[in-house]
Short mmCIF file of C-alpha atoms in Angstrom, two decimals:
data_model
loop_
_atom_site.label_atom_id
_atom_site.label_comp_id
_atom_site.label_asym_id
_atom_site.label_seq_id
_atom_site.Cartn_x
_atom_site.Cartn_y
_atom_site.Cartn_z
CA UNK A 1 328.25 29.66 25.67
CA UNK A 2 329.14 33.14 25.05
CA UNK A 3 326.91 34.77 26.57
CA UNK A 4 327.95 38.71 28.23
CA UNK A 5 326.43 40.65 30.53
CA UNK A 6 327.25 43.81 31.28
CA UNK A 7 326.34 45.18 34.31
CA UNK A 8 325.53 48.95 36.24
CA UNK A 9 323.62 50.48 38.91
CA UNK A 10 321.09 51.50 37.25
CA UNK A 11 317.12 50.99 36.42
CA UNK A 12 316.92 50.36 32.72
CA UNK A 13 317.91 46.71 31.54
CA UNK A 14 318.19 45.79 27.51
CA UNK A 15 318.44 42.78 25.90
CA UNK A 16 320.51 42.62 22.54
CA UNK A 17 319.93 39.52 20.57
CA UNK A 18 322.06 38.40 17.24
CA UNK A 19 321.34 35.69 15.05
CA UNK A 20 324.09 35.27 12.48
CA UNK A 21 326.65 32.33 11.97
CA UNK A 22 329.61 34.46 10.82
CA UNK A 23 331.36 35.98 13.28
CA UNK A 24 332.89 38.63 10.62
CA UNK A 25 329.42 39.55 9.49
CA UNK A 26 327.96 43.07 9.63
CA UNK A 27 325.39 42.13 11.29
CA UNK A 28 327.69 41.41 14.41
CA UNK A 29 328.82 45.24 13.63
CA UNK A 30 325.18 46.33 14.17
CA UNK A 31 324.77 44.41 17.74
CA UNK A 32 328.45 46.02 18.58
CA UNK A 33 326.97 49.34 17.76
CA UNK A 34 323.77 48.81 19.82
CA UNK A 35 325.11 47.56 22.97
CA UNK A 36 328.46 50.19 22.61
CA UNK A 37 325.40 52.47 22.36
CA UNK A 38 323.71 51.33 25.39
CA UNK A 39 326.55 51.25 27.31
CA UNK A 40 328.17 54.92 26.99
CA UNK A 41 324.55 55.64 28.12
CA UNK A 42 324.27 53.98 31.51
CA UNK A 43 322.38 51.11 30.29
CA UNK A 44 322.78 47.50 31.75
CA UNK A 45 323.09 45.14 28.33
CA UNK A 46 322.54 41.60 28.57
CA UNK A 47 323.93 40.78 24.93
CA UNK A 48 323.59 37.12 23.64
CA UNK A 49 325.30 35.86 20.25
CA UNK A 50 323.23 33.19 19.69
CA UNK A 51 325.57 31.32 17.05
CA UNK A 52 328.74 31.78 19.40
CA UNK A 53 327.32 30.69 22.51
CA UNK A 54 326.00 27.17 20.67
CA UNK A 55 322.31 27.93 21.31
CA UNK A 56 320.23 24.90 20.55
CA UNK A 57 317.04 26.50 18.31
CA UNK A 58 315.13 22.81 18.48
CA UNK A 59 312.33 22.50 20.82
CA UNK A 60 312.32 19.16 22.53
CA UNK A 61 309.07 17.80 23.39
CA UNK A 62 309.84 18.07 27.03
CA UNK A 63 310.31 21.81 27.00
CA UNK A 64 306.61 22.17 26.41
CA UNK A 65 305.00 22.05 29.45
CA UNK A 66 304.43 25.38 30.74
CA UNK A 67 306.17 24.12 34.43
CA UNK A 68 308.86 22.01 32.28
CA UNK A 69 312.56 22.05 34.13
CA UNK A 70 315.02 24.69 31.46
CA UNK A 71 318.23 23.76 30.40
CA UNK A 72 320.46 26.39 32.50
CA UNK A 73 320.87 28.17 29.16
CA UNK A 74 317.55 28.83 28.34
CA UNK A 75 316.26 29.68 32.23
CA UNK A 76 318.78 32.34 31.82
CA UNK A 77 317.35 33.62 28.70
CA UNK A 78 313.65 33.23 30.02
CA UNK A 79 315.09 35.19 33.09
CA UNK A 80 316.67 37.97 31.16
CA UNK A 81 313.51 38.78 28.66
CA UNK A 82 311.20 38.60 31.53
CA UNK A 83 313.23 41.28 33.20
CA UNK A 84 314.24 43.02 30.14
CA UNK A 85 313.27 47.09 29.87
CA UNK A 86 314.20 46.82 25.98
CA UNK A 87 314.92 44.54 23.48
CA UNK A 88 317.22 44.62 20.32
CA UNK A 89 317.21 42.09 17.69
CA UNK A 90 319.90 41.82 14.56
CA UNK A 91 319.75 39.34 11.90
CA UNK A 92 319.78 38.86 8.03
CA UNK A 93 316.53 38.84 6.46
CA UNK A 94 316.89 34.55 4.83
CA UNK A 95 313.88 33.74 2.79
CA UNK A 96 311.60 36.09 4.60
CA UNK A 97 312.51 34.66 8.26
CA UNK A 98 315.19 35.13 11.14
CA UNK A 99 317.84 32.57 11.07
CA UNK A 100 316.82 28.91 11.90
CA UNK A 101 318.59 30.00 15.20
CA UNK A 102 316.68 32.91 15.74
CA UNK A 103 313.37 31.19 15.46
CA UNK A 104 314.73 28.61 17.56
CA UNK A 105 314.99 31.21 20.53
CA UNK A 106 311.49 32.36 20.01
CA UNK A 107 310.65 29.30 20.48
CA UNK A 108 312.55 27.87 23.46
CA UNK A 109 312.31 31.80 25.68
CA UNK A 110 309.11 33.41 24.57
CA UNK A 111 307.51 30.77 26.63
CA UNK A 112 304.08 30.54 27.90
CA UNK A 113 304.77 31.96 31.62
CA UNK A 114 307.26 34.06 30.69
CA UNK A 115 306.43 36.30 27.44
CA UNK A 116 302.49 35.37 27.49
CA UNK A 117 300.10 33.75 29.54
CA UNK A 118 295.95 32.60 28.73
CA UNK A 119 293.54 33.97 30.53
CA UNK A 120 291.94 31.80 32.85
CA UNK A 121 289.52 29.31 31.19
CA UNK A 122 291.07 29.63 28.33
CA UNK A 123 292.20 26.35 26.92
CA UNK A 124 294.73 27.99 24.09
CA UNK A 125 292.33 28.81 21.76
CA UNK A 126 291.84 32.82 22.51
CA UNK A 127 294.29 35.69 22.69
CA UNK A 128 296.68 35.35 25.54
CA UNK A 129 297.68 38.38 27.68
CA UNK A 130 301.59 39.43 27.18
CA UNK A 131 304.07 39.24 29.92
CA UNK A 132 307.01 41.65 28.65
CA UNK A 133 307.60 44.44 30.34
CA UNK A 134 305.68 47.14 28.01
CA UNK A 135 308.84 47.79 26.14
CA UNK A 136 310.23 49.35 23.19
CA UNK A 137 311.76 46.75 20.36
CA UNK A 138 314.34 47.33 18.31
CA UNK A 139 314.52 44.96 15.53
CA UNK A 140 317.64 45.77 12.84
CA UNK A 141 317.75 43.54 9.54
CA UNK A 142 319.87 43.42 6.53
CA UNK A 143 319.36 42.02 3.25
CA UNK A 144 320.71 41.46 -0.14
CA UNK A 145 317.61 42.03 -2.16
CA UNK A 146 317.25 45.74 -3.21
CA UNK A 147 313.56 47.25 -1.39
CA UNK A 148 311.88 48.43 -4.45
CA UNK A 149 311.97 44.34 -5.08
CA UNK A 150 311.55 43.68 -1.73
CA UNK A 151 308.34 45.60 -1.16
CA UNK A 152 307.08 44.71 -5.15
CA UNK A 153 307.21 40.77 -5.16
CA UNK A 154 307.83 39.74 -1.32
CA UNK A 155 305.95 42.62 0.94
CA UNK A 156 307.36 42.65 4.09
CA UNK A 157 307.41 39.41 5.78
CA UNK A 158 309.51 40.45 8.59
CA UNK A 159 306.99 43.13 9.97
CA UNK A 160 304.38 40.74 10.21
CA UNK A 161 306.66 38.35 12.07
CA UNK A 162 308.40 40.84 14.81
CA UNK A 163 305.60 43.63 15.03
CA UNK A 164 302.39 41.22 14.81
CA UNK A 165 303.03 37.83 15.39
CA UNK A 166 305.73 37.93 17.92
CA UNK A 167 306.48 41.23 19.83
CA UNK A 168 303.27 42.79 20.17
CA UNK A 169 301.17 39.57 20.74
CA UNK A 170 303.98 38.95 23.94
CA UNK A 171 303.21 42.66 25.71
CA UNK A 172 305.91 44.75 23.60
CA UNK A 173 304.00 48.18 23.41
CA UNK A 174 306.21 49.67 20.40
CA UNK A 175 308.32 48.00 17.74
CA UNK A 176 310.26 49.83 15.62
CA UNK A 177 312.41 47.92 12.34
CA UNK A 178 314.91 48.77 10.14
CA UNK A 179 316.19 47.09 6.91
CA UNK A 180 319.86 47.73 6.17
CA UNK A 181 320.81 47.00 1.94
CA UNK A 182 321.68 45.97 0.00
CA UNK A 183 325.26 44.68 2.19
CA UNK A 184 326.74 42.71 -0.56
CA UNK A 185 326.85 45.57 -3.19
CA UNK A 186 327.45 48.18 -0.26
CA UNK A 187 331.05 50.40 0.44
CA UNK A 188 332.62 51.15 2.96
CA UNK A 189 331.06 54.43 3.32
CA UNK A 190 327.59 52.96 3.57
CA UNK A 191 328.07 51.20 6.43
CA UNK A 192 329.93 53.48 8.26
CA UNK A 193 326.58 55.49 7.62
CA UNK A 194 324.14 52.88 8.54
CA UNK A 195 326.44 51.64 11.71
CA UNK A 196 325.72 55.58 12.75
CA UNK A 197 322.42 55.32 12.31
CA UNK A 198 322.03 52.38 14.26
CA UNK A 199 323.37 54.10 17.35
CA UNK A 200 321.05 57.39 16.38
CA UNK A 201 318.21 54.73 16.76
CA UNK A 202 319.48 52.96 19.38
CA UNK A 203 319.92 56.49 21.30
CA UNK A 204 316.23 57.90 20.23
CA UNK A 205 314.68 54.30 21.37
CA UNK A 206 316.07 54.13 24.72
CA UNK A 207 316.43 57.18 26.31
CA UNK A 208 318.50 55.37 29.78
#
């Protein structure tokens, strides 16, 4: 597990999430920014890199039960989101989708009882209500495929999956993304750039 938490007395509580295997990625240079970000203002960061920490993304059977006993790793995670103010989430856009890992903690955490919950009566076949706090999401990508081809031939998978299927439907009340690329072709200079926009957005988003 690698899993940090920084802590201060104060009210406002973020969650940074990064799904990337390579520790030497810059997508591990955009969570650094956010949670530096957070940090120099005041903000308590619980910051989780998935990959390092050896999160398990497969769903056992016996995790589905809305009272099932957690694994200590996941209760934690449940724990933080539920009492999460904001959320940040970095990752490489792969064939449209977050890492397998990624989707893996969407589906362990955002749990029924924890990110959403049916209405009474409702056997699973309506709209549930969402639990999250109503917070602001942050959701940073990068890719490798240049956006005029992006937006031509693939739309924008990615905003359907974070802003309509998965943050708003759990309570989030705004969700804000941002595509970083094309990394493989970019220079130094770029980065440095986008790495100080991150922390512009990161700033703007959560005021502390």
């Amino acid at each position: 597990m690698n899993q940090t938490r920084h802590e201060k007395e104060h009210s406002v509580r973020v969650s940074v999430i990064l799904g990337h295997p390579d520790p030497n990625s810059f997508n591990h240079a955009i969570a650094k920014t956010a949670v530096d970000t957070l940090l120099a203002k005041g903000i308590e960061v619980c910051f989780h890199d998935l990959q390092a920490e050896g999160f398990d993304p497969v769903l056992p059977a016996a995790e589905m039960a809305r009272d099932a006993v957690l694994p200590p790793l996941v209760a934690l995670h449940c724990q933080e989101i539920s009492q999460a103010d904001g959320l940040v989430i970095v990752h490489p856009n792969w064939w449209g989708q977050p890492p397998a890992v990624l989707k893996g903690w969407v589906d362990r955490v955002l749990r029924p009882g924890v990110a959403y919950e049916f209405l009474p009566g409702d056997g699973g076949e309506g709209v549930p209500v969402g639990l999250l706090k109503p917070m602001t999401a942050l959701v940073l990508n990068t890719s490798n495929t240049p956006a005029v081809r992006e937006q031509a031939v693939f739309g924008d998978p990615l905003e359907r999956i974070w802003a309509d299927c998965v943050l708003t439907f759990c309570g989030a009340r705004k969700v804000v993304r941002r595509m970083f690329g094309v990394v493989c072709t970019s220079t130094d200079g770029q980065r440095k750039a986008w790495l100080a926009e991150t922390a512009r957005m990161v700033s703007q988003e959560f005021a502390g």
